[in-house]
Short mmCIF file of C-alpha atoms in Angstrom, two decimals:
data_model
loop_
_atom_site.label_atom_id
_atom_site.label_comp_id
_atom_site.label_asym_id
_atom_site.label_seq_id
_atom_site.Cartn_x
_atom_site.Cartn_y
_atom_site.Cartn_z
CA MET A 1 0.32 0.07 -0.18
CA ARG A 2 0.73 3.64 -1.23
CA LEU A 3 0.88 6.38 1.13
CA VAL A 4 0.15 9.46 -1.19
CA ALA A 5 0.06 12.91 0.25
CA ASP A 6 -0.33 16.63 -0.86
CA ILE A 7 0.72 19.20 1.86
CA GLU A 8 0.73 23.03 0.21
CA GLY A 9 0.81 26.10 1.86
CA ALA A 10 -2.95 26.09 2.81
CA ASN A 11 -4.00 22.18 3.17
CA THR A 12 -3.13 18.58 2.87
CA ARG A 13 -4.28 16.16 0.89
CA LEU A 14 -3.90 12.16 2.67
CA ALA A 15 -4.87 9.02 0.55
CA LEU A 16 -3.72 5.27 -0.01
CA ALA A 17 -2.95 4.36 -3.79
CA ALA A 18 -3.08 0.28 -4.11
CA HIS A 19 -1.31 -0.85 -7.63
CA GLY A 20 -0.80 2.11 -8.21
CA VAL A 21 -4.62 3.51 -8.14
CA ILE A 22 -5.58 5.54 -5.68
CA VAL A 23 -8.34 3.52 -2.97
CA PRO A 24 -11.39 6.59 -3.03
CA ARG A 25 -12.40 5.76 0.70
CA THR A 26 -9.66 6.73 1.92
CA VAL A 27 -8.96 9.87 -0.05
CA ARG A 28 -8.85 12.98 3.33
CA SER A 29 -8.21 16.69 3.24
CA SER A 30 -7.14 19.01 6.02
CA PRO A 31 -6.51 22.26 6.76
CA ASN A 32 -2.79 22.94 8.09
CA ASP A 33 -4.10 25.27 10.56
CA ASP A 34 -5.64 22.34 11.88
CA TRP A 35 -2.29 20.50 13.37
CA PRO A 36 0.92 21.28 14.80
CA HIS A 37 2.29 19.24 12.45
CA PHE A 38 2.40 17.16 9.59
CA TYR A 39 3.53 14.64 11.71
CA ASP A 40 -0.34 14.76 13.91
CA MET A 41 -2.54 15.01 10.74
CA LEU A 42 -0.53 11.29 9.94
CA ALA A 43 -1.44 9.76 13.51
CA ALA A 44 -4.66 10.63 13.26
CA TYR A 45 -5.01 9.34 9.38
CA LEU A 46 -3.35 6.31 9.92
CA PRO A 47 -5.35 4.69 12.48
CA ASP A 48 -8.74 5.39 10.62
CA GLN A 49 -7.26 3.51 7.55
CA SER A 50 -5.99 -0.10 8.50
CA PRO A 51 -4.20 0.26 6.02
CA ALA A 52 -1.81 -3.15 5.01
CA ARG A 53 2.24 -2.97 5.64
CA LEU A 54 3.34 0.81 3.67
CA THR A 55 5.45 -0.25 0.68
CA ASP A 56 5.87 2.86 -0.66
CA LEU A 57 5.61 6.41 1.25
CA VAL A 58 4.57 9.59 -2.09
CA ILE A 59 4.91 13.17 -0.37
CA ALA A 60 5.31 16.39 -2.38
CA VAL A 61 5.41 19.30 -0.71
CA ALA A 62 5.15 23.05 -1.58
CA GLY A 63 8.34 24.51 -0.54
CA PRO A 64 11.80 23.65 -0.55
CA VAL A 65 13.32 19.92 -0.91
CA GLU A 66 17.03 19.92 0.64
CA GLY A 67 18.70 16.21 2.13
CA GLY A 68 15.57 14.52 3.48
CA LEU A 69 13.96 18.13 5.02
CA ALA A 70 10.85 19.47 3.51
CA GLN A 71 9.56 23.31 4.74
CA PRO A 72 6.00 23.90 3.04
CA THR A 73 5.55 27.33 2.19
CA ASN A 74 3.59 28.96 5.18
CA ARG A 75 3.98 26.83 7.65
CA ASN A 76 6.31 25.97 10.66
CA TRP A 77 6.51 22.48 9.39
CA THR A 78 10.00 21.22 9.33
CA ILE A 79 9.27 17.07 7.11
CA CYS A 80 12.02 14.93 7.90
CA ALA A 81 12.45 11.41 5.39
CA ALA A 82 13.79 9.35 8.27
CA ASP A 83 10.52 10.62 10.94
CA LEU A 84 7.81 10.34 8.59
CA VAL A 85 9.65 6.93 8.11
CA ARG A 86 9.33 6.39 12.02
CA SER A 87 6.38 7.49 11.82
CA THR A 88 4.15 5.52 9.08
CA GLY A 89 5.72 2.46 10.14
CA TYR A 90 7.20 1.80 6.46
CA THR A 91 9.73 -0.25 5.77
CA LYS A 92 10.66 -1.56 2.75
CA PRO A 93 9.42 -4.00 0.72
#
C-alpha cells in the first residue's frame, strides 16, 4: 500500500493507493491550520485507514526540499524523511 500526500501552504490531502490507483474511501483533505505538525495529521489519519503494510511513501510538498528535509510554504513545519519512515511504520518491501 502506498501513502500519498500533497502538502500545500493551506491544506494537505492524504490517501492510500494500491496498484497505482487511489483508494477512494481513504482520501482526506484537511486545513493545515488544524494541526500543530504534519506528523500529528498522519497520526490521526493512519489508524482510521488500517492499511496493509506501507510499501511506499510519496509526499509532495509546496516548498523547498533538500537533504531529506522539506519546509512547506506558510508552515512552521520541517518534515524529515527519516521521521516519516518511523512515524508511519514504513518498511522496505
